[in-house]
CSV table of C-alpha atoms in Angstrom, one decimal:
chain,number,residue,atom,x,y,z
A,1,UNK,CA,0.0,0.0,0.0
A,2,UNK,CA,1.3,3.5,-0.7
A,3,UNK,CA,2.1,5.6,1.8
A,4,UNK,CA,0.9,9.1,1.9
A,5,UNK,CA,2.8,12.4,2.1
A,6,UNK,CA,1.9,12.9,5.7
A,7,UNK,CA,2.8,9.8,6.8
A,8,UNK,CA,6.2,10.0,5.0
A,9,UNK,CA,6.8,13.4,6.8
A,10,UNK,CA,6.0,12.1,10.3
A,11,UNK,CA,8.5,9.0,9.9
A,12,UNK,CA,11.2,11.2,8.6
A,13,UNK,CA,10.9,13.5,11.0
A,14,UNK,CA,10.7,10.8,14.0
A,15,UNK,CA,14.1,9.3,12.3
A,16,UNK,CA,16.0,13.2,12.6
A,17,UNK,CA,14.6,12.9,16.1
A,18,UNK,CA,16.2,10.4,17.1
A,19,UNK,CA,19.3,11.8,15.7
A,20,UNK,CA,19.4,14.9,16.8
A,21,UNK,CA,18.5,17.1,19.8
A,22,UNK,CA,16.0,18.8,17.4
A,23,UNK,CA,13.9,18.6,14.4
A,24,UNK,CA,11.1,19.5,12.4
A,25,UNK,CA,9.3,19.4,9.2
A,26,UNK,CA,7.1,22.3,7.9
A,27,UNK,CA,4.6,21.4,4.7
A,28,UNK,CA,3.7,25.2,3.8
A,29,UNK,CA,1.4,26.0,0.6
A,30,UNK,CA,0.0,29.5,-0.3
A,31,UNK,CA,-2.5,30.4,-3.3
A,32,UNK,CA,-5.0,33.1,-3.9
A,33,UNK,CA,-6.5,36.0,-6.9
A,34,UNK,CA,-6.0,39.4,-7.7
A,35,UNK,CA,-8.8,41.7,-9.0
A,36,UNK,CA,-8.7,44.9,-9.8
A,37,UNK,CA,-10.2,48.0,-11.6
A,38,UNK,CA,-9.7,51.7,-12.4
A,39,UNK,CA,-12.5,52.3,-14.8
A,40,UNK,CA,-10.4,51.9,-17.8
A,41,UNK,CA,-8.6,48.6,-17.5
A,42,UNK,CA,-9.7,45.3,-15.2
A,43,UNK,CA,-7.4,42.4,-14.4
A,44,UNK,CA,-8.1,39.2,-12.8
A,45,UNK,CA,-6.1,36.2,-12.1
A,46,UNK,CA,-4.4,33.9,-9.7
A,47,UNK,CA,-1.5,34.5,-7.8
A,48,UNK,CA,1.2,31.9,-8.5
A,49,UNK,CA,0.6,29.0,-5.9
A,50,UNK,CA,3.5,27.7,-4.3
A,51,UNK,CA,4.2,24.5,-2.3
A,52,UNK,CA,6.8,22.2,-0.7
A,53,UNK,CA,8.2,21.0,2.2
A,54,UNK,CA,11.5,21.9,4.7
A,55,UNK,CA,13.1,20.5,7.0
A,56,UNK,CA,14.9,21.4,10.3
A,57,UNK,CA,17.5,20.1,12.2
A,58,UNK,CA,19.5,21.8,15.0
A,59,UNK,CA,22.8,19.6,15.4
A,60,UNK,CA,24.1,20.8,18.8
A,61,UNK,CA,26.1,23.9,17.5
A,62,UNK,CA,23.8,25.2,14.5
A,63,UNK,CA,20.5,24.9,12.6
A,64,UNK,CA,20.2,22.7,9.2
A,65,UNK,CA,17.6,23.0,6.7
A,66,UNK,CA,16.6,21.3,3.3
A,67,UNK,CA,13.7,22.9,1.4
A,68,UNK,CA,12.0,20.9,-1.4
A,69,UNK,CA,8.8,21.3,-3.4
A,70,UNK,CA,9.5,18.0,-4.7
A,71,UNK,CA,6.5,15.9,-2.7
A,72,UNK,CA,6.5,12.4,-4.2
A,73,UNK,CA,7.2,10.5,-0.9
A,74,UNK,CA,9.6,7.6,-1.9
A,75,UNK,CA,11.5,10.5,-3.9
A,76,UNK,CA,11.5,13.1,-0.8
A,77,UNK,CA,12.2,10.1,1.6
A,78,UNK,CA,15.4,9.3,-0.6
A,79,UNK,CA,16.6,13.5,-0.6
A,80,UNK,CA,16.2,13.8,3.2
A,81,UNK,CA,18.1,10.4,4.2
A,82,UNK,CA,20.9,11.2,2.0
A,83,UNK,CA,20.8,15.1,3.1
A,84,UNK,CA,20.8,13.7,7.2
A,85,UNK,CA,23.3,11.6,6.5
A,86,UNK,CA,25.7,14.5,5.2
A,87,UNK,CA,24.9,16.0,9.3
A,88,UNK,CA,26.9,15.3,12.0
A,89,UNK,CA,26.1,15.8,15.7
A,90,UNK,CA,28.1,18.8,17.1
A,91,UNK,CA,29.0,20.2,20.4
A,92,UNK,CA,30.0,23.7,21.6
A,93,UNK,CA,26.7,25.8,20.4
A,94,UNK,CA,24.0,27.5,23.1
A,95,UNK,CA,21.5,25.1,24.5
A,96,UNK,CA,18.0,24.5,22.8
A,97,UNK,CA,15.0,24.9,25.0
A,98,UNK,CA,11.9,23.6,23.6
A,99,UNK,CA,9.3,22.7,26.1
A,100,UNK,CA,5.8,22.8,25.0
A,101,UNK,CA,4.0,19.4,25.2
A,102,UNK,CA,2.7,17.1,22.7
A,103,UNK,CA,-0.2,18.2,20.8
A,104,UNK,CA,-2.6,17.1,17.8
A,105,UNK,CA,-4.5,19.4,16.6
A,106,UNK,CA,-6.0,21.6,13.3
A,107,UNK,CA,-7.0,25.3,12.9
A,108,UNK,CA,-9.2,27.1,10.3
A,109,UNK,CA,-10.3,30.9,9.7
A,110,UNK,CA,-13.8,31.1,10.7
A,111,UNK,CA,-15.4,32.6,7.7
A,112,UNK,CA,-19.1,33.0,6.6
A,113,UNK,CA,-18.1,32.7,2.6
A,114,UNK,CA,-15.0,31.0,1.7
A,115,UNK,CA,-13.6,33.1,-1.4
A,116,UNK,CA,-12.3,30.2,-3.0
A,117,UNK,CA,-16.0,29.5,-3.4
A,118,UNK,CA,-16.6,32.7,-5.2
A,119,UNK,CA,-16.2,32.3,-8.8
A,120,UNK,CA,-13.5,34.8,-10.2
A,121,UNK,CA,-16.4,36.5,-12.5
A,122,UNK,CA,-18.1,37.3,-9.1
A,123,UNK,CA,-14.9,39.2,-7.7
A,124,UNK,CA,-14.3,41.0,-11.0
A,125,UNK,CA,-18.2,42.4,-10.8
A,126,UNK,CA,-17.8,43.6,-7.6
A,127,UNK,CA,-14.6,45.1,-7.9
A,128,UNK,CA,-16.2,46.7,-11.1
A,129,UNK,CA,-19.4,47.6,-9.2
A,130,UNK,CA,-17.6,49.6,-6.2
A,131,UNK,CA,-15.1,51.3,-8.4
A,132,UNK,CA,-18.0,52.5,-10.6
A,133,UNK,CA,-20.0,53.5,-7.4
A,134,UNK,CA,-16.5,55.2,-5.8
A,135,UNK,CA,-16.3,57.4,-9.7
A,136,UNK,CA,-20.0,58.8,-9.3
A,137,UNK,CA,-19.7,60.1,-5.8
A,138,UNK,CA,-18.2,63.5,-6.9
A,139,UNK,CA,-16.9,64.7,-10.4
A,140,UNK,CA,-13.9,66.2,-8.7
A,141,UNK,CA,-12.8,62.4,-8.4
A,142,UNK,CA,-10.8,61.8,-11.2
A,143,UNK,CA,-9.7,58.2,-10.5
A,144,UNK,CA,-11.4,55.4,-9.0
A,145,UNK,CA,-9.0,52.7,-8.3
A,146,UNK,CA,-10.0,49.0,-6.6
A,147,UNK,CA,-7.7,46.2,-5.7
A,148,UNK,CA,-9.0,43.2,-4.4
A,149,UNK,CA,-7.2,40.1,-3.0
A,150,UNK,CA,-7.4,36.9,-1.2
A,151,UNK,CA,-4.8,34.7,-0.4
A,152,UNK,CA,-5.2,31.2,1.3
A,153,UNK,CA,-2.1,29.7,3.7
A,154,UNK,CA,-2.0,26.4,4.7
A,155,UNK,CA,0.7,24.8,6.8
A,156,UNK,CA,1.6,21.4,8.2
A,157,UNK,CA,4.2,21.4,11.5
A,158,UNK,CA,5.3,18.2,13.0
A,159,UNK,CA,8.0,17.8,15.3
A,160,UNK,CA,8.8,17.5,19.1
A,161,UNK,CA,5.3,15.9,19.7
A,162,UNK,CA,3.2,18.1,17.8
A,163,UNK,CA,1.3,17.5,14.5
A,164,UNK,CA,-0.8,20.9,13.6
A,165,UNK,CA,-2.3,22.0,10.6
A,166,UNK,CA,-4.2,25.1,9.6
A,167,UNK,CA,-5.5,27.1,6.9
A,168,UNK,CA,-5.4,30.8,7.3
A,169,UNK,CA,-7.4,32.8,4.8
A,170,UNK,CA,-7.1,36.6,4.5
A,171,UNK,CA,-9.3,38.9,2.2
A,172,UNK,CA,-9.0,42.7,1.5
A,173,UNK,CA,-9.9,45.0,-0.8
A,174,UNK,CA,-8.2,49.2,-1.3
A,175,UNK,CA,-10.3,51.8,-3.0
A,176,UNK,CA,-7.8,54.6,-4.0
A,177,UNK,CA,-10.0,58.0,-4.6
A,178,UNK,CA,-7.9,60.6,-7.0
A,179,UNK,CA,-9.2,64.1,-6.6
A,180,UNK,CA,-8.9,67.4,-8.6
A,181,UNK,CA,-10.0,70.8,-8.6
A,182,UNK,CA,-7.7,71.1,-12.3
A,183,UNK,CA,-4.6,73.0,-10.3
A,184,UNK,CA,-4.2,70.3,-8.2
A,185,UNK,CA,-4.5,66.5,-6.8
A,186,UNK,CA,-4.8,64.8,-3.8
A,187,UNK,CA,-5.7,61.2,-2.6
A,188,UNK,CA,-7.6,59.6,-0.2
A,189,UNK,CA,-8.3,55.5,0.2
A,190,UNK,CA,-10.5,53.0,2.4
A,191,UNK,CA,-9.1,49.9,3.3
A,192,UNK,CA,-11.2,46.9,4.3
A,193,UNK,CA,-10.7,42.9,5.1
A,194,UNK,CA,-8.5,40.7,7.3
A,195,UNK,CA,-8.3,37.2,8.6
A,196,UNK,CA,-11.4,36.1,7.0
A,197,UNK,CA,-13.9,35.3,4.3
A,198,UNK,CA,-15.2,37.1,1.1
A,199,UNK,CA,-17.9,38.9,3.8
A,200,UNK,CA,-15.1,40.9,5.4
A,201,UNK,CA,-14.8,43.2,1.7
A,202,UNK,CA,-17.8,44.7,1.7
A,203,UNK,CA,-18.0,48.1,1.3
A,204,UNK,CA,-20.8,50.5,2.8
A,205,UNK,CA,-22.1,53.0,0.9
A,206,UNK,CA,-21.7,55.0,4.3
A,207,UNK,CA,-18.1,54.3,4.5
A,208,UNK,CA,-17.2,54.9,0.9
A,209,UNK,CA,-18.9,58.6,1.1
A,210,UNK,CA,-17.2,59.7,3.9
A,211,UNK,CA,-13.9,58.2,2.3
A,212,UNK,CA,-14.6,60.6,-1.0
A,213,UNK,CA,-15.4,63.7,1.7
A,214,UNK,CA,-12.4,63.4,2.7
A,215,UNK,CA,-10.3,63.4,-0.5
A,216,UNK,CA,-12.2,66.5,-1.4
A,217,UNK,CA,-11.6,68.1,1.4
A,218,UNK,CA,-7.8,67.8,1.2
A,219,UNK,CA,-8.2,69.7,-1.7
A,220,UNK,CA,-8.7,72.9,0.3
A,221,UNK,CA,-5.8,71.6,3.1
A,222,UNK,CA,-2.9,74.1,4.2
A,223,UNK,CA,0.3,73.2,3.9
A,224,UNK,CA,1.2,72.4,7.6
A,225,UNK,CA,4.0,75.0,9.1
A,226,UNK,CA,7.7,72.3,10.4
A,227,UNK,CA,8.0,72.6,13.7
A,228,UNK,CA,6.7,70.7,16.8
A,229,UNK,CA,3.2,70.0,17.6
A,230,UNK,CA,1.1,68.4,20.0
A,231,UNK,CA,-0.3,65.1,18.0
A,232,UNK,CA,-3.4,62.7,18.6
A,233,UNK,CA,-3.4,59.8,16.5
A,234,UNK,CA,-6.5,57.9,15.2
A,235,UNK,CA,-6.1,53.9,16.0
A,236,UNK,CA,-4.5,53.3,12.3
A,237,UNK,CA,-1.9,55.7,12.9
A,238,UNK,CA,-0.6,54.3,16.3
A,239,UNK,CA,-0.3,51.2,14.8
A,240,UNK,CA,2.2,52.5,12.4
A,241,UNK,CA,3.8,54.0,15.2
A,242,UNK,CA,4.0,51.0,17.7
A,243,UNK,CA,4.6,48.9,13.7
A,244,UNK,CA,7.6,50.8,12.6
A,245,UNK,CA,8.8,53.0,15.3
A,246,UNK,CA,9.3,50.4,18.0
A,247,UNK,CA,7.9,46.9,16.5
A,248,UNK,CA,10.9,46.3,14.3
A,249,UNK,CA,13.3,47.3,17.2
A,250,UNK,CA,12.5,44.5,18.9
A,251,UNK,CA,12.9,41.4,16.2
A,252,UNK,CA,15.1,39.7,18.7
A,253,UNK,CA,16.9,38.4,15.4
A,254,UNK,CA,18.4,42.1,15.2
A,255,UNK,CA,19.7,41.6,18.5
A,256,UNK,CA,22.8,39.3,18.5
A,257,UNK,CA,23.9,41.5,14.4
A,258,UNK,CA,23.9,44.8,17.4
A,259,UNK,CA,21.5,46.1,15.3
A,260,UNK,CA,18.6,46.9,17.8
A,261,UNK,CA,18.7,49.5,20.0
A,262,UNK,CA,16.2,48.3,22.5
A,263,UNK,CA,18.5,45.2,23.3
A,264,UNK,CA,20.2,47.9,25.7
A,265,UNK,CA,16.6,48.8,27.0
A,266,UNK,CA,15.3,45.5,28.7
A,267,UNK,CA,13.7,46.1,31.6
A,268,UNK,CA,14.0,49.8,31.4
A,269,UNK,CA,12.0,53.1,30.9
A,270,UNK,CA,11.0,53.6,27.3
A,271,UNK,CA,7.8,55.3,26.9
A,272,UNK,CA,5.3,57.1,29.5
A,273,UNK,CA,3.4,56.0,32.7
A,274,UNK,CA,0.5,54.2,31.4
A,275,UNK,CA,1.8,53.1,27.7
A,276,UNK,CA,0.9,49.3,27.2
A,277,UNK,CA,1.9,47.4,24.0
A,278,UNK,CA,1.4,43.7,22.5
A,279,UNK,CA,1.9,41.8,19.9
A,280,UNK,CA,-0.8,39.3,19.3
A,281,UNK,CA,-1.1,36.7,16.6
A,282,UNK,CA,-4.2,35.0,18.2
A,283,UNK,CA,-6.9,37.9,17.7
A,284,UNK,CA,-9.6,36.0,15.7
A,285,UNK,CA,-10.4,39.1,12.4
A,286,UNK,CA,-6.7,41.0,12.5
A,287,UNK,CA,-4.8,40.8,9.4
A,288,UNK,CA,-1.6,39.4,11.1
A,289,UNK,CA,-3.5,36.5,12.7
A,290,UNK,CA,-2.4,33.2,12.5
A,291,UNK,CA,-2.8,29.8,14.9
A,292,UNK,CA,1.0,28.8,15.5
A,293,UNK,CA,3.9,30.0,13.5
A,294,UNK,CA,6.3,28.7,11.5
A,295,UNK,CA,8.4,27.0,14.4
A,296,UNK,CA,4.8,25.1,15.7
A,297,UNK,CA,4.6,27.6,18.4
A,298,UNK,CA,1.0,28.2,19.3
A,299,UNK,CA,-0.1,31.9,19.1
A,300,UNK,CA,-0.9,34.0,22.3
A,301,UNK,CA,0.1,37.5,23.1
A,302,UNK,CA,3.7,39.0,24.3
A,303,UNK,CA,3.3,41.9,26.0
A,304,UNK,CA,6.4,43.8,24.9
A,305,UNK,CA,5.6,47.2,26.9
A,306,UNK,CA,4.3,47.3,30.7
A,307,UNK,CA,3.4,50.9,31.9
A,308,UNK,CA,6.0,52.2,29.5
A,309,UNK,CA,8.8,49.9,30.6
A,310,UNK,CA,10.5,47.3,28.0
A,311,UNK,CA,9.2,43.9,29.2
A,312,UNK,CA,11.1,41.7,26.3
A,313,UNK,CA,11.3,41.4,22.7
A,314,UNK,CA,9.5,38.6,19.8
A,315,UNK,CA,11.7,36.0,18.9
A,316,UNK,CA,12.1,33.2,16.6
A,317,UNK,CA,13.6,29.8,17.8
A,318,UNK,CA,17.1,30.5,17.0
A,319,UNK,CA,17.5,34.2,18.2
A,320,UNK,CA,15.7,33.1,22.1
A,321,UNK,CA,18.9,30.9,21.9
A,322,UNK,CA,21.3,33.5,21.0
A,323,UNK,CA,20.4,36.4,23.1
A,324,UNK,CA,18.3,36.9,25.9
A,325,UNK,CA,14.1,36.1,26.4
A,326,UNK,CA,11.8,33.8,26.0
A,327,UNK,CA,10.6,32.1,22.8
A,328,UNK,CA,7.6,33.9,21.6
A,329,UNK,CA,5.3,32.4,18.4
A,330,UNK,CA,6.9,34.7,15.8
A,331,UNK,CA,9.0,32.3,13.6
A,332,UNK,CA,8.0,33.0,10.6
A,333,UNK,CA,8.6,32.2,6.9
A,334,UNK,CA,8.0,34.1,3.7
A,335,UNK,CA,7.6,31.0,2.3
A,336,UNK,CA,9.4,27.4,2.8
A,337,UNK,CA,12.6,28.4,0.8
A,338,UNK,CA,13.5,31.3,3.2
A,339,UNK,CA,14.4,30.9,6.5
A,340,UNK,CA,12.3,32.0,9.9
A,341,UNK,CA,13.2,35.3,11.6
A,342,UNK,CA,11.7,36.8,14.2
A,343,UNK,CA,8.8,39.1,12.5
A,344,UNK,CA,5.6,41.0,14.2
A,345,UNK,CA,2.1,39.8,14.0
A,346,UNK,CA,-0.4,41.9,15.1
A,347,UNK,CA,1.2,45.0,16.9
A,348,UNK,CA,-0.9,47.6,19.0
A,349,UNK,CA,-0.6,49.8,21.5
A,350,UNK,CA,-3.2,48.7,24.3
A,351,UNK,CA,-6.6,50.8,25.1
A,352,UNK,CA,-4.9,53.5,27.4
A,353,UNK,CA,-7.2,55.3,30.7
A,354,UNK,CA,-7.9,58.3,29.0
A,355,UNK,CA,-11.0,59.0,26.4
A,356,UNK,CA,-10.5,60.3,23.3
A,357,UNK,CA,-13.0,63.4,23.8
A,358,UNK,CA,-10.9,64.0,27.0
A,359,UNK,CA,-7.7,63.7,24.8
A,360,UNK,CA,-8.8,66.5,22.5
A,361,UNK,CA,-10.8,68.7,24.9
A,362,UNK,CA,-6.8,68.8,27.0
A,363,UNK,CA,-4.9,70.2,24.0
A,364,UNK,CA,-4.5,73.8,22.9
A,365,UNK,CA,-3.5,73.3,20.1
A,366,UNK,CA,-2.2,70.3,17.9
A,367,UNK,CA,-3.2,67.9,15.0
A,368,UNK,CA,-5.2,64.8,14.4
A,369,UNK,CA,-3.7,62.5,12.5
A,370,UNK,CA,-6.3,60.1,10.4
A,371,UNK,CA,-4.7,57.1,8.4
A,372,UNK,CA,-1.2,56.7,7.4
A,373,UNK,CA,-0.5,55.5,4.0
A,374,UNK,CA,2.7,53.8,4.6
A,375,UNK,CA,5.7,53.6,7.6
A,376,UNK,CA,9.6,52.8,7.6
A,377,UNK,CA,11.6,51.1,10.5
A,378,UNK,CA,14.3,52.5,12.4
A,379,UNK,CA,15.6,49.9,14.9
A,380,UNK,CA,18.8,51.7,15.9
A,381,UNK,CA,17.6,54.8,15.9
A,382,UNK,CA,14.3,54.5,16.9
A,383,UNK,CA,13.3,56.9,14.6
């Protein structure tokens, strides 16, 4: 009888592990559509699906890996027996800590409409159908651009007692409004979707006129004087900040290059009383959400600030071993040719003590900033 991919997985994997003090196998595959439409020209197609296997084994000094979309079992089984038998058992290196329990268990993105169900034509008519709705709001908009996307993740993790599969779907769709008053243009967009199904990209009729009031309005916006001001950010705009400002600075996998400023900082003052942040890869609708990374760590929060003090950095499995903390679930892969690093999930800022109509009725004068349109790390500088 022929014996199936999984199977052949699990038995290589148990044979490593008895090898070595560590390893693990990750079956990762990713596919999804693109749809888009600006009035003039629509496109629609499939993103190029990828998938294959990798393997991990750490030999007492360093990690090993061998990465394969080749998934005939008797022809995998033959690659990874004559790649372990290349490995030697080492001494010398940091010790691995990995001490999590056995589990068995699979994980799906609840979802009302699966958007693999949705036939492509569907998709195109609805991108069509909000870009043409998004033109006729105003006739100062000059462009009406939609971008949808879905992309489905599935993985497969076995290795130090756990077997885990999910499938992690995300859905979005970006309406970029181009105004003019014919001397000059500005831009304003919506942005809408997440972990989730084809219901999470619909868009309000509400929410797409207040997104073209907007764009109009900038067309009548000053030209703000440099110089320092007294800022409230909307909820899209901290999350850049804690994103790119901070977030970065404390990839522990920075740490042990010296390319992290806040590897000086542990345990020390960084931000005001009060000032709570997280990263959190188990919130059920975010667009970072997933149920374990790459490494088979199950997702839960890490609180990274505690009233403003530096608690402890994400990590991957190799950097926790290198540098000081504890192993977080943020291993993660771009896809199972590259490596995992230590990489952010969902990062926030937590809901402070103060409400925002108090915020605004204590400030002189300052700004409100409303949506950011894109961010840029600093980890050294903590620009």
């Amino acid at each position: 009888m022929a014996v199936s991919l999984e199977e052949t997985l699990g038995a290589l994997t148990g044979e490593l592990e008895r090898r070595f003090p560590y390893a693990a196998v990750l079956l990762a595959s990713a596919s999804g559509v693109r749809v888009g439409s600006n009035g003039r020209e629509q496109s629609a197609g499939e993103e190029d699906p990828s998938r294959g296997v990798v393997f991990t084994i750490y030999n007492g000094r360093s990690f090993d890996e061998l990465a394969t979309s080749d998934l005939d079992p008797d022809r995998l089984a033959r690659e990874v027996r004559a790649w372990a038998g290349g490995l030697r058992l080492q001494s010398g290196g940091p010790p691995l800590i990995v001490d999590r329990g056995a589990l068995e268990q699979e994980f799906v993105t609840a979802m009302a409409v699966d958007p693999t169900s949705v036939p492509l034509a569907q998709k195109l008519a609805h991108v069509t159908d909000l870009q043409a709705r998004a033109q006729a709001l105003d006739p100062r908009i000059v462009r009406a651009d939609v971008r949808y996307q879905d992309r489905a993740e599935e993985r497969l993790y076995i290795g130090r007692g756990r077997q885990l599969r999910q499938r992690v779907v995300r859905t979005s769709i970006f309406t970029v409004l181009v105004v003019s008053d014919g001397s000059q243009t500005r831009l304003h967009f919506l942005i809408r979707g997440g972990a989730g199904g084809y219901e999470a990209v619909s868009v309000s009729e509400f929410d797409l006129e207040a997104a073209a009031v907007v764009a109009v309005r900038l067309l009548e916006a000053e030209k703000l004087e440099p110089g320092e001001y007294d800022t409230i950010t909307d909820p899209s705009v901290s999350g850049v900040i804690a994103h790119e400002c901070f977030g970065h600075g404390v990839e522990m996998d920075l740490f042990p290059k010296g390319r992290a400023r806040a590897e000086r900082y542990i345990g020390k003052r960084v931000a005001a009383t009060g000032v709570d942040m997280f990263d959190d890869p188990s919130l059920p609708d975010a667009a970072g959400s997933y149920f374990f990374d790459d490494e088979g760590e199950l997702a839960a929060p890490t609180q990274i600030l505690r009233d403003g003090v530096l608690l402890q950095p994400i990590s991957d499995l190799t950097s926790s071993m290198l540098a000081h903390g504890v192993h977080t679930a943020n291993g993660r892969r771009q896809d199972f040719t590259r490596k995992a690093y230590a990489r952010m999930s969902n990062t926030f800022f937590a809901r402070g003590r103060t409400n925002a109509q108090a915020m605004v009725a204590g400030m002189e004068r300052g700004i409100y900033l409303h949506q950011a349109e894109s961010g840029m790390e600093d980890p050294m500088g903590w620009g």
